[in-house]
mmCIF file of C-alpha atoms in Angstrom:
data_model
loop_
_atom_site.group_PDB
_atom_site.id
_atom_site.type_symbol
_atom_site.label_atom_id
_atom_site.label_comp_id
_atom_site.label_asym_id
_atom_site.label_seq_id
_atom_site.Cartn_x
_atom_site.Cartn_y
_atom_site.Cartn_z
ATOM 1 C CA UNK A 2 -3.382 44.873 25.867
ATOM 2 C CA UNK A 3 -2.040 41.942 23.981
ATOM 3 C CA UNK A 4 -4.519 39.091 24.057
ATOM 4 C CA UNK A 5 -3.177 35.892 25.624
ATOM 5 C CA UNK A 6 -2.103 33.234 23.159
ATOM 6 C CA UNK A 7 -4.680 30.658 22.286
ATOM 7 C CA UNK A 8 -4.240 27.437 24.199
ATOM 8 C CA UNK A 9 -2.675 24.678 22.102
ATOM 9 C CA UNK A 10 -5.078 22.297 20.502
ATOM 10 C CA UNK A 11 -5.102 18.890 22.114
ATOM 11 C CA UNK A 12 -3.503 16.228 19.900
ATOM 12 C CA UNK A 13 -5.811 14.245 17.739
ATOM 13 C CA UNK A 14 -6.604 10.974 19.496
ATOM 14 C CA UNK A 15 -4.844 8.072 17.871
ATOM 15 C CA UNK A 16 -7.368 5.729 16.399
ATOM 16 C CA UNK A 17 -6.719 2.261 17.659
ATOM 17 C CA UNK A 18 -7.232 -0.532 15.241
ATOM 18 C CA UNK A 19 -9.589 -3.136 16.625
ATOM 19 C CA UNK A 20 -7.748 -6.313 17.567
ATOM 20 C CA UNK A 21 -7.425 -8.596 14.611
ATOM 21 C CA UNK A 22 -9.436 -11.762 14.971
ATOM 22 C CA UNK A 23 -7.267 -14.863 14.649
ATOM 23 C CA UNK A 24 -7.762 -16.800 11.447
ATOM 24 C CA UNK A 25 -8.323 -20.045 13.327
ATOM 25 C CA UNK A 26 -8.844 -21.080 16.935
ATOM 26 C CA UNK A 27 -6.760 -23.725 18.660
ATOM 27 C CA UNK A 28 -8.946 -26.760 19.434
ATOM 28 C CA UNK A 29 -9.978 -26.880 23.086
ATOM 29 C CA UNK A 30 -8.452 -30.364 23.370
ATOM 30 C CA UNK A 31 -4.967 -28.906 22.780
ATOM 31 C CA UNK A 32 -2.572 -26.509 24.472
ATOM 32 C CA UNK A 33 0.350 -24.819 22.684
ATOM 33 C CA UNK A 34 3.662 -26.563 23.192
ATOM 34 C CA UNK A 35 5.997 -24.322 25.188
ATOM 35 C CA UNK A 36 8.275 -22.387 22.846
ATOM 36 C CA UNK A 37 6.472 -23.495 19.691
ATOM 37 C CA UNK A 38 6.434 -20.706 17.090
ATOM 38 C CA UNK A 39 3.144 -19.512 15.667
ATOM 39 C CA UNK A 40 2.363 -20.132 12.039
ATOM 40 C CA UNK A 41 1.693 -16.693 10.444
ATOM 41 C CA UNK A 42 -0.760 -18.069 7.880
ATOM 42 C CA UNK A 43 -3.111 -19.663 10.403
ATOM 43 C CA UNK A 44 -2.251 -17.933 13.739
ATOM 44 C CA UNK A 45 -1.837 -21.394 15.242
ATOM 45 C CA UNK A 46 1.145 -22.911 17.058
ATOM 46 C CA UNK A 47 3.011 -25.333 14.825
ATOM 47 C CA UNK A 48 3.201 -27.817 17.710
ATOM 48 C CA UNK A 49 0.618 -28.521 20.410
ATOM 49 C CA UNK A 50 0.097 -30.982 23.253
ATOM 50 C CA UNK A 51 -2.973 -32.911 24.315
ATOM 51 C CA UNK A 52 -4.750 -31.231 27.208
ATOM 52 C CA UNK A 53 -5.677 -34.704 28.449
ATOM 53 C CA UNK A 54 -2.028 -35.640 29.071
ATOM 54 C CA UNK A 55 0.007 -32.413 29.084
ATOM 55 C CA UNK A 56 3.374 -33.339 30.596
ATOM 56 C CA UNK A 57 2.425 -36.691 32.143
ATOM 57 C CA UNK A 58 2.431 -38.788 28.982
ATOM 58 C CA UNK A 59 2.766 -36.023 26.401
ATOM 59 C CA UNK A 60 0.820 -36.548 23.209
ATOM 60 C CA UNK A 61 2.322 -34.096 20.746
ATOM 61 C CA UNK A 62 0.744 -32.861 17.533
ATOM 62 C CA UNK A 63 2.047 -31.109 14.426
ATOM 63 C CA UNK A 64 0.034 -28.539 12.499
ATOM 64 C CA UNK A 65 -0.995 -29.519 8.975
ATOM 65 C CA UNK A 66 -1.530 -26.264 7.098
ATOM 66 C CA UNK A 67 -4.125 -25.527 4.436
ATOM 67 C CA UNK A 68 -2.809 -26.000 0.923
ATOM 68 C CA UNK A 69 -2.552 -28.303 -2.040
ATOM 69 C CA UNK A 70 -1.352 -31.851 -1.503
ATOM 70 C CA UNK A 71 -0.889 -34.989 -3.555
ATOM 71 C CA UNK A 72 -2.633 -38.232 -2.708
ATOM 72 C CA UNK A 73 -2.446 -41.666 -4.296
ATOM 73 C CA UNK A 74 -0.025 -43.156 -6.803
ATOM 74 C CA UNK A 75 0.547 -42.130 -10.422
ATOM 75 C CA UNK A 76 -0.769 -44.606 -12.982
ATOM 76 C CA UNK A 77 2.682 -45.832 -14.047
ATOM 77 C CA UNK A 78 3.718 -46.512 -10.431
ATOM 78 C CA UNK A 79 0.410 -47.596 -8.920
ATOM 79 C CA UNK A 80 0.420 -50.971 -7.187
ATOM 80 C CA UNK A 81 -2.417 -53.329 -6.363
ATOM 81 C CA UNK A 82 -4.890 -51.899 -3.809
ATOM 82 C CA UNK A 83 -3.488 -48.370 -4.058
ATOM 83 C CA UNK A 84 -5.687 -45.444 -5.101
ATOM 84 C CA UNK A 85 -5.272 -43.236 -8.149
ATOM 85 C CA UNK A 86 -3.220 -40.072 -7.865
ATOM 86 C CA UNK A 87 -5.075 -36.788 -7.490
ATOM 87 C CA UNK A 88 -4.591 -33.288 -6.087
ATOM 88 C CA UNK A 89 -6.250 -32.493 -2.777
ATOM 89 C CA UNK A 90 -6.876 -28.997 -1.430
ATOM 90 C CA UNK A 91 -7.298 -28.452 2.293
ATOM 91 C CA UNK A 92 -8.802 -25.068 3.063
ATOM 92 C CA UNK A 93 -8.745 -25.907 6.762
ATOM 93 C CA UNK A 94 -5.803 -26.842 8.996
ATOM 94 C CA UNK A 95 -5.742 -29.811 11.347
ATOM 95 C CA UNK A 96 -3.375 -31.374 13.844
ATOM 96 C CA UNK A 97 -1.930 -34.872 13.637
ATOM 97 C CA UNK A 98 0.036 -36.755 16.292
ATOM 98 C CA UNK A 99 3.743 -36.922 15.500
ATOM 99 C CA UNK A 100 3.965 -40.366 17.140
ATOM 100 C CA UNK A 101 1.820 -43.457 17.148
ATOM 101 C CA UNK A 102 -0.276 -43.774 20.316
ATOM 102 C CA UNK A 103 1.769 -45.544 23.004
ATOM 103 C CA UNK A 104 0.932 -48.287 25.478
ATOM 104 C CA UNK A 105 1.480 -45.834 28.345
ATOM 105 C CA UNK A 106 -1.046 -43.397 26.849
ATOM 106 C CA UNK A 107 -3.544 -46.125 26.106
ATOM 107 C CA UNK A 108 -3.203 -47.437 29.666
ATOM 108 C CA UNK A 109 -4.480 -44.060 30.927
ATOM 109 C CA UNK A 110 -7.502 -44.463 28.675
ATOM 110 C CA UNK A 111 -8.002 -48.016 29.945
ATOM 111 C CA UNK A 112 -7.917 -46.777 33.550
ATOM 112 C CA UNK A 113 -10.409 -44.019 32.757
ATOM 113 C CA UNK A 114 -12.828 -45.736 30.377
ATOM 114 C CA UNK A 115 -12.550 -49.369 31.488
ATOM 115 C CA UNK A 116 -12.165 -52.576 29.543
ATOM 116 C CA UNK A 117 -15.607 -52.346 27.929
ATOM 117 C CA UNK A 118 -14.372 -49.416 25.820
ATOM 118 C CA UNK A 119 -10.604 -49.951 25.815
ATOM 119 C CA UNK A 120 -10.574 -53.728 25.493
ATOM 120 C CA UNK A 121 -7.918 -56.035 26.944
ATOM 121 C CA UNK A 122 -6.168 -57.632 23.976
ATOM 122 C CA UNK A 123 -3.774 -54.691 23.727
ATOM 123 C CA UNK A 124 -2.235 -55.728 27.073
ATOM 124 C CA UNK A 125 -1.200 -59.094 25.646
ATOM 125 C CA UNK A 126 0.467 -57.431 22.670
ATOM 126 C CA UNK A 127 2.166 -54.886 24.935
ATOM 127 C CA UNK A 128 3.692 -57.629 27.074
ATOM 128 C CA UNK A 129 4.709 -59.692 24.060
ATOM 129 C CA UNK A 130 6.629 -56.874 22.380
ATOM 130 C CA UNK A 131 8.027 -55.427 25.639
ATOM 131 C CA UNK A 132 9.477 -58.721 26.912
ATOM 132 C CA UNK A 133 12.472 -59.139 24.577
ATOM 133 C CA UNK A 134 13.309 -55.415 24.971
ATOM 134 C CA UNK A 135 13.159 -55.676 28.780
ATOM 135 C CA UNK A 136 10.643 -52.838 29.078
ATOM 136 C CA UNK A 137 7.827 -52.380 31.560
ATOM 137 C CA UNK A 138 5.108 -54.780 30.373
ATOM 138 C CA UNK A 139 2.496 -52.048 29.826
ATOM 139 C CA UNK A 140 3.791 -48.626 30.866
ATOM 140 C CA UNK A 141 6.152 -48.173 27.932
ATOM 141 C CA UNK A 142 6.655 -46.086 24.813
ATOM 142 C CA UNK A 143 6.038 -48.882 22.355
ATOM 143 C CA UNK A 144 3.074 -48.222 20.070
ATOM 144 C CA UNK A 145 -0.148 -49.722 21.319
ATOM 145 C CA UNK A 146 -1.294 -52.597 19.112
ATOM 146 C CA UNK A 147 -4.040 -55.188 18.911
ATOM 147 C CA UNK A 148 -6.784 -52.608 19.396
ATOM 148 C CA UNK A 149 -9.900 -52.712 17.263
ATOM 149 C CA UNK A 150 -10.680 -49.830 14.948
ATOM 150 C CA UNK A 151 -13.622 -48.947 17.207
ATOM 151 C CA UNK A 152 -11.416 -48.933 20.322
ATOM 152 C CA UNK A 153 -8.952 -46.699 18.511
ATOM 153 C CA UNK A 154 -11.789 -44.322 17.646
ATOM 154 C CA UNK A 155 -12.924 -44.230 21.277
ATOM 155 C CA UNK A 156 -9.415 -43.349 22.461
ATOM 156 C CA UNK A 157 -9.237 -40.565 19.866
ATOM 157 C CA UNK A 158 -12.592 -39.203 21.025
ATOM 158 C CA UNK A 159 -11.392 -39.363 24.649
ATOM 159 C CA UNK A 160 -8.486 -37.036 23.817
ATOM 160 C CA UNK A 161 -10.678 -34.739 21.719
ATOM 161 C CA UNK A 162 -9.957 -35.989 18.212
ATOM 162 C CA UNK A 163 -10.605 -38.851 15.846
ATOM 163 C CA UNK A 164 -8.881 -41.253 13.527
ATOM 164 C CA UNK A 165 -7.587 -39.492 10.416
ATOM 165 C CA UNK A 166 -9.077 -40.342 7.082
ATOM 166 C CA UNK A 167 -6.499 -41.965 4.857
ATOM 167 C CA UNK A 168 -6.394 -38.756 2.790
ATOM 168 C CA UNK A 169 -5.613 -36.717 5.917
ATOM 169 C CA UNK A 170 -3.023 -39.287 6.979
ATOM 170 C CA UNK A 171 -1.239 -39.484 3.631
ATOM 171 C CA UNK A 172 -1.270 -35.752 2.921
ATOM 172 C CA UNK A 173 0.209 -35.058 6.361
ATOM 173 C CA UNK A 174 2.955 -37.625 5.753
ATOM 174 C CA UNK A 175 3.818 -36.347 2.267
ATOM 175 C CA UNK A 176 3.585 -32.616 3.010
ATOM 176 C CA UNK A 177 2.955 -29.834 0.505
ATOM 177 C CA UNK A 178 6.322 -30.250 -1.220
ATOM 178 C CA UNK A 179 6.017 -34.062 -1.476
ATOM 179 C CA UNK A 180 9.800 -34.158 -1.791
ATOM 180 C CA UNK A 181 10.236 -37.761 -0.741
ATOM 181 C CA UNK A 182 7.562 -39.739 -2.587
ATOM 182 C CA UNK A 183 7.123 -42.625 -2.054
ATOM 183 C CA UNK A 184 8.843 -42.156 1.342
ATOM 184 C CA UNK A 185 8.238 -39.682 4.189
ATOM 185 C CA UNK A 186 11.951 -38.984 4.796
ATOM 186 C CA UNK A 187 13.178 -38.306 1.243
ATOM 187 C CA UNK A 188 14.039 -40.340 -1.795
ATOM 188 C CA UNK A 189 16.654 -42.584 -0.165
ATOM 189 C CA UNK A 190 15.743 -46.267 -0.010
ATOM 190 C CA UNK A 191 14.285 -47.776 3.176
ATOM 191 C CA UNK A 192 16.941 -48.984 5.618
ATOM 192 C CA UNK A 193 16.897 -50.508 9.097
ATOM 193 C CA UNK A 194 17.554 -47.110 10.673
ATOM 194 C CA UNK A 195 14.610 -45.500 8.846
ATOM 195 C CA UNK A 196 11.747 -47.946 9.271
ATOM 196 C CA UNK A 197 10.981 -51.065 11.301
ATOM 197 C CA UNK A 198 9.712 -53.835 9.032
ATOM 198 C CA UNK A 199 10.057 -57.613 8.994
ATOM 199 C CA UNK A 200 13.690 -58.729 8.828
ATOM 200 C CA UNK A 201 13.372 -62.460 9.406
ATOM 201 C CA UNK A 202 12.877 -62.231 13.182
ATOM 202 C CA UNK A 203 10.842 -64.638 15.302
ATOM 203 C CA UNK A 204 7.784 -62.448 15.618
ATOM 204 C CA UNK A 205 5.827 -65.238 17.265
ATOM 205 C CA UNK A 206 8.281 -64.969 20.194
ATOM 206 C CA UNK A 207 8.074 -61.179 20.324
ATOM 207 C CA UNK A 208 11.453 -60.681 18.638
ATOM 208 C CA UNK A 209 11.721 -58.007 15.985
ATOM 209 C CA UNK A 210 8.656 -56.230 17.326
ATOM 210 C CA UNK A 211 7.947 -52.496 17.258
ATOM 211 C CA UNK A 212 10.379 -50.044 18.847
ATOM 212 C CA UNK A 213 9.587 -47.010 21.040
ATOM 213 C CA UNK A 214 7.792 -44.362 19.028
ATOM 214 C CA UNK A 215 10.471 -41.679 19.381
ATOM 215 C CA UNK A 216 13.231 -43.889 17.969
ATOM 216 C CA UNK A 217 14.557 -44.126 14.385
ATOM 217 C CA UNK A 218 14.668 -40.409 13.660
ATOM 218 C CA UNK A 219 16.154 -41.175 10.238
ATOM 219 C CA UNK A 220 12.661 -42.031 9.050
ATOM 220 C CA UNK A 221 10.976 -38.831 10.258
ATOM 221 C CA UNK A 222 8.812 -36.921 7.773
ATOM 222 C CA UNK A 223 9.234 -33.221 6.984
ATOM 223 C CA UNK A 224 6.400 -32.500 9.429
ATOM 224 C CA UNK A 225 8.149 -34.450 12.201
ATOM 225 C CA UNK A 226 6.019 -37.617 12.096
ATOM 226 C CA UNK A 227 7.886 -40.750 13.151
ATOM 227 C CA UNK A 228 7.160 -44.298 11.941
ATOM 228 C CA UNK A 229 4.714 -43.212 9.267
ATOM 229 C CA UNK A 230 6.181 -46.250 7.532
ATOM 230 C CA UNK A 231 6.952 -49.333 9.586
ATOM 231 C CA UNK A 232 6.656 -50.161 13.292
ATOM 232 C CA UNK A 233 2.880 -50.695 13.403
ATOM 233 C CA UNK A 234 0.370 -50.141 10.630
ATOM 234 C CA UNK A 235 -2.206 -47.478 11.511
ATOM 235 C CA UNK A 236 -5.986 -47.528 11.467
ATOM 236 C CA UNK A 237 -7.513 -44.818 9.266
ATOM 237 C CA UNK A 238 -10.945 -44.093 7.868
ATOM 238 C CA UNK A 239 -11.236 -45.816 4.477
ATOM 239 C CA UNK A 240 -11.769 -43.207 1.743
ATOM 240 C CA UNK A 241 -12.536 -45.880 -0.815
ATOM 241 C CA UNK A 242 -15.378 -47.434 1.186
ATOM 242 C CA UNK A 243 -16.965 -44.895 3.495
ATOM 243 C CA UNK A 244 -17.696 -46.059 7.004
ATOM 244 C CA UNK A 245 -15.002 -48.732 6.846
ATOM 245 C CA UNK A 246 -11.432 -48.723 8.098
ATOM 246 C CA UNK A 247 -8.131 -49.239 6.311
ATOM 247 C CA UNK A 248 -4.560 -49.848 7.441
ATOM 248 C CA UNK A 249 -1.888 -47.410 6.285
ATOM 249 C CA UNK A 250 1.867 -47.196 6.796
ATOM 250 C CA UNK A 251 2.968 -50.899 6.653
ATOM 251 C CA UNK A 252 4.510 -52.553 9.745
ATOM 252 C CA UNK A 253 6.790 -55.118 11.354
ATOM 253 C CA UNK A 254 4.790 -57.702 9.399
ATOM 254 C CA UNK A 255 5.682 -56.171 6.027
ATOM 255 C CA UNK A 256 8.049 -58.601 4.329
ATOM 256 C CA UNK A 257 8.258 -57.070 0.854
ATOM 257 C CA UNK A 258 10.487 -53.979 0.677
ATOM 258 C CA UNK A 259 8.420 -52.743 -2.289
ATOM 259 C CA UNK A 260 5.419 -52.358 0.008
ATOM 260 C CA UNK A 261 7.236 -49.698 2.042
ATOM 261 C CA UNK A 262 5.584 -46.622 0.529
ATOM 262 C CA UNK A 263 3.175 -43.912 1.650
ATOM 263 C CA UNK A 264 0.449 -45.089 -0.727
ATOM 264 C CA UNK A 265 0.342 -48.679 0.658
ATOM 265 C CA UNK A 266 -3.041 -49.655 2.050
ATOM 266 C CA UNK A 267 -4.619 -52.925 3.142
ATOM 267 C CA UNK A 268 -7.635 -54.303 4.914
ATOM 268 C CA UNK A 269 -7.013 -55.884 8.304
ATOM 269 C CA UNK A 270 -8.808 -57.702 11.086
ATOM 270 C CA UNK A 271 -11.288 -55.118 12.359
ATOM 271 C CA UNK A 272 -10.900 -56.594 15.850
ATOM 272 C CA UNK A 273 -7.230 -55.644 15.904
ATOM 273 C CA UNK A 274 -3.868 -57.132 15.025
ATOM 274 C CA UNK A 275 -0.572 -57.372 16.896
ATOM 275 C CA UNK A 276 1.047 -55.278 14.182
ATOM 276 C CA UNK A 277 -1.594 -52.529 13.927
ATOM 277 C CA UNK A 278 -2.005 -49.389 16.035
ATOM 278 C CA UNK A 279 -3.051 -45.800 15.268
ATOM 279 C CA UNK A 280 -2.324 -42.098 15.678
ATOM 280 C CA UNK A 281 -4.738 -39.265 16.490
ATOM 281 C CA UNK A 282 -5.993 -36.390 14.337
ATOM 282 C CA UNK A 283 -7.614 -33.270 15.844
ATOM 283 C CA UNK A 284 -9.635 -30.975 13.527
ATOM 284 C CA UNK A 285 -9.466 -27.193 13.877
ATOM 285 C CA UNK A 286 -12.871 -25.480 14.323
ATOM 286 C CA UNK A 287 -14.138 -22.521 12.335
ATOM 287 C CA UNK A 288 -14.373 -21.547 8.692
ATOM 288 C CA UNK A 289 -11.974 -19.785 6.368
ATOM 289 C CA UNK A 290 -12.363 -18.340 2.867
ATOM 290 C CA UNK A 291 -11.080 -20.601 0.149
ATOM 291 C CA UNK A 292 -10.191 -20.475 -3.494
ATOM 292 C CA UNK A 293 -11.111 -23.676 -5.229
ATOM 293 C CA UNK A 294 -8.891 -24.724 -8.131
ATOM 294 C CA UNK A 295 -10.918 -26.294 -10.916
ATOM 295 C CA UNK A 296 -8.838 -29.467 -11.009
ATOM 296 C CA UNK A 297 -8.553 -29.936 -7.260
ATOM 297 C CA UNK A 298 -10.748 -31.849 -4.833
ATOM 298 C CA UNK A 299 -11.565 -29.862 -1.698
ATOM 299 C CA UNK A 300 -11.264 -31.794 1.559
ATOM 300 C CA UNK A 301 -12.290 -30.775 5.055
ATOM 301 C CA UNK A 302 -10.475 -32.473 7.978
ATOM 302 C CA UNK A 303 -13.028 -34.981 9.149
ATOM 303 C CA UNK A 304 -13.711 -38.659 9.226
ATOM 304 C CA UNK A 305 -14.488 -38.773 5.503
ATOM 305 C CA UNK A 306 -13.283 -37.228 2.282
ATOM 306 C CA UNK A 307 -15.172 -34.454 0.534
ATOM 307 C CA UNK A 308 -15.261 -36.435 -2.676
ATOM 308 C CA UNK A 309 -15.155 -40.179 -3.156
ATOM 309 C CA UNK A 310 -12.040 -41.540 -4.864
ATOM 310 C CA UNK A 311 -12.274 -44.042 -7.687
ATOM 311 C CA UNK A 312 -12.963 -47.583 -6.588
ATOM 312 C CA UNK A 313 -9.807 -49.686 -6.258
ATOM 313 C CA UNK A 314 -9.316 -53.404 -6.642
ATOM 314 C CA UNK A 315 -10.730 -55.887 -4.159
ATOM 315 C CA UNK A 316 -8.738 -55.612 -0.912
ATOM 316 C CA UNK A 317 -6.982 -58.698 0.387
ATOM 317 C CA UNK A 318 -7.162 -59.421 4.127
ATOM 318 C CA UNK A 319 -3.988 -59.986 6.101
ATOM 319 C CA UNK A 320 -2.807 -63.463 6.974
ATOM 320 C CA UNK A 321 -0.779 -65.384 9.551
ATOM 321 C CA UNK A 322 2.860 -65.041 10.607
ATOM 322 C CA UNK A 323 3.910 -68.248 8.873
ATOM 323 C CA UNK A 324 3.037 -66.646 5.531
ATOM 324 C CA UNK A 325 5.656 -63.933 6.163
ATOM 325 C CA UNK A 326 8.486 -66.414 5.718
ATOM 326 C CA UNK A 327 6.910 -67.583 2.495
ATOM 327 C CA UNK A 328 6.631 -63.964 1.350
ATOM 328 C CA UNK A 329 10.362 -63.438 1.796
ATOM 329 C CA UNK A 330 11.051 -65.847 -1.018
ATOM 330 C CA UNK A 331 8.305 -64.595 -3.321
ATOM 331 C CA UNK A 332 9.034 -62.149 -6.166
ATOM 332 C CA UNK A 333 8.420 -58.441 -5.660
ATOM 333 C CA UNK A 334 4.960 -57.228 -6.524
ATOM 334 C CA UNK A 335 4.017 -54.406 -8.841
ATOM 335 C CA UNK A 336 0.774 -52.843 -10.011
ATOM 336 C CA UNK A 337 0.017 -55.762 -12.288
ATOM 337 C CA UNK A 338 0.686 -58.457 -9.680
ATOM 338 C CA UNK A 339 -1.169 -59.689 -6.580
ATOM 339 C CA UNK A 340 -1.772 -57.360 -3.630
ATOM 340 C CA UNK A 341 0.860 -56.405 -1.081
ATOM 341 C CA UNK A 342 1.706 -58.862 1.674
ATOM 342 C CA UNK A 343 0.858 -57.979 5.229
ATOM 343 C CA UNK A 344 0.357 -60.410 8.059
ATOM 344 C CA UNK A 345 -0.425 -60.601 11.705
ATOM 345 C CA UNK A 346 -0.457 -63.142 14.486
ATOM 346 C CA UNK A 347 -3.536 -65.153 15.175
ATOM 347 C CA UNK A 348 -5.245 -64.125 18.402
#
């Protein structure tokens, strides 16, 4: 008898690769923006929204990827108060708000945290700037202003982030290609459709104030940040004097066109100014391997830089609106002349 054929061998089980762990985890304070593509280098969405607001008063963030960035001004172009140029390496991503924080968003914080933490002076500024534009006195998309640096920090903490250091702020604005230095939008000169600065308006009457944060798309950076220059200056952590705060980005009080540059920085009234607001930064948790170039400073997204920059000249505080008119007739400044002009209303 012919023996029956041997039963076929069962197929070798296919070995399943264990799921690949994502390189980085999205911060718990954020949710991916619907339809936002994922960055293949970090496994993170390139755009995210604040979980605190979601669709109500959306606070949108852009991903700042790890990489090498430039910070500061080259020696032959450095102006008073600016910091020396250097290379900065981020081995960790972070998220930064594409818009300045708005009055409508800050009002939610005020309702939640109360005036002891949120303050009340911002309401006066909101009404002043909203009046001539016929906007709701408080619930509007103008950037919040006249908040102290501490109040700005408390808002950032409330939404799960913090104020950016000035290195984080400037590197995000300039991007890895730094194609537009000293501007966020490219090399074309500042114009009225790119940035909102002082143009001879009656600021004391609220005229010529900041515009809604989503306007003036001609001045958007490669990352999508609006009003990185102009509108309101922005509180950041001072990298030149740790534990202090610095204003970046110039504002409606900037009278000298030569001060419209990403490396501009100035001290301001720590209690707040009618021309100063802020935007939020959210760090990404976790650790990633890094390769440290010998000539590059390594910076972690946080409230301070990994290495202290060289000390700059003595900073000059801002001054009153009446000085703006005087500044319009003064000669342009350069690195060998007095510090940049920036002013704010007396409160």
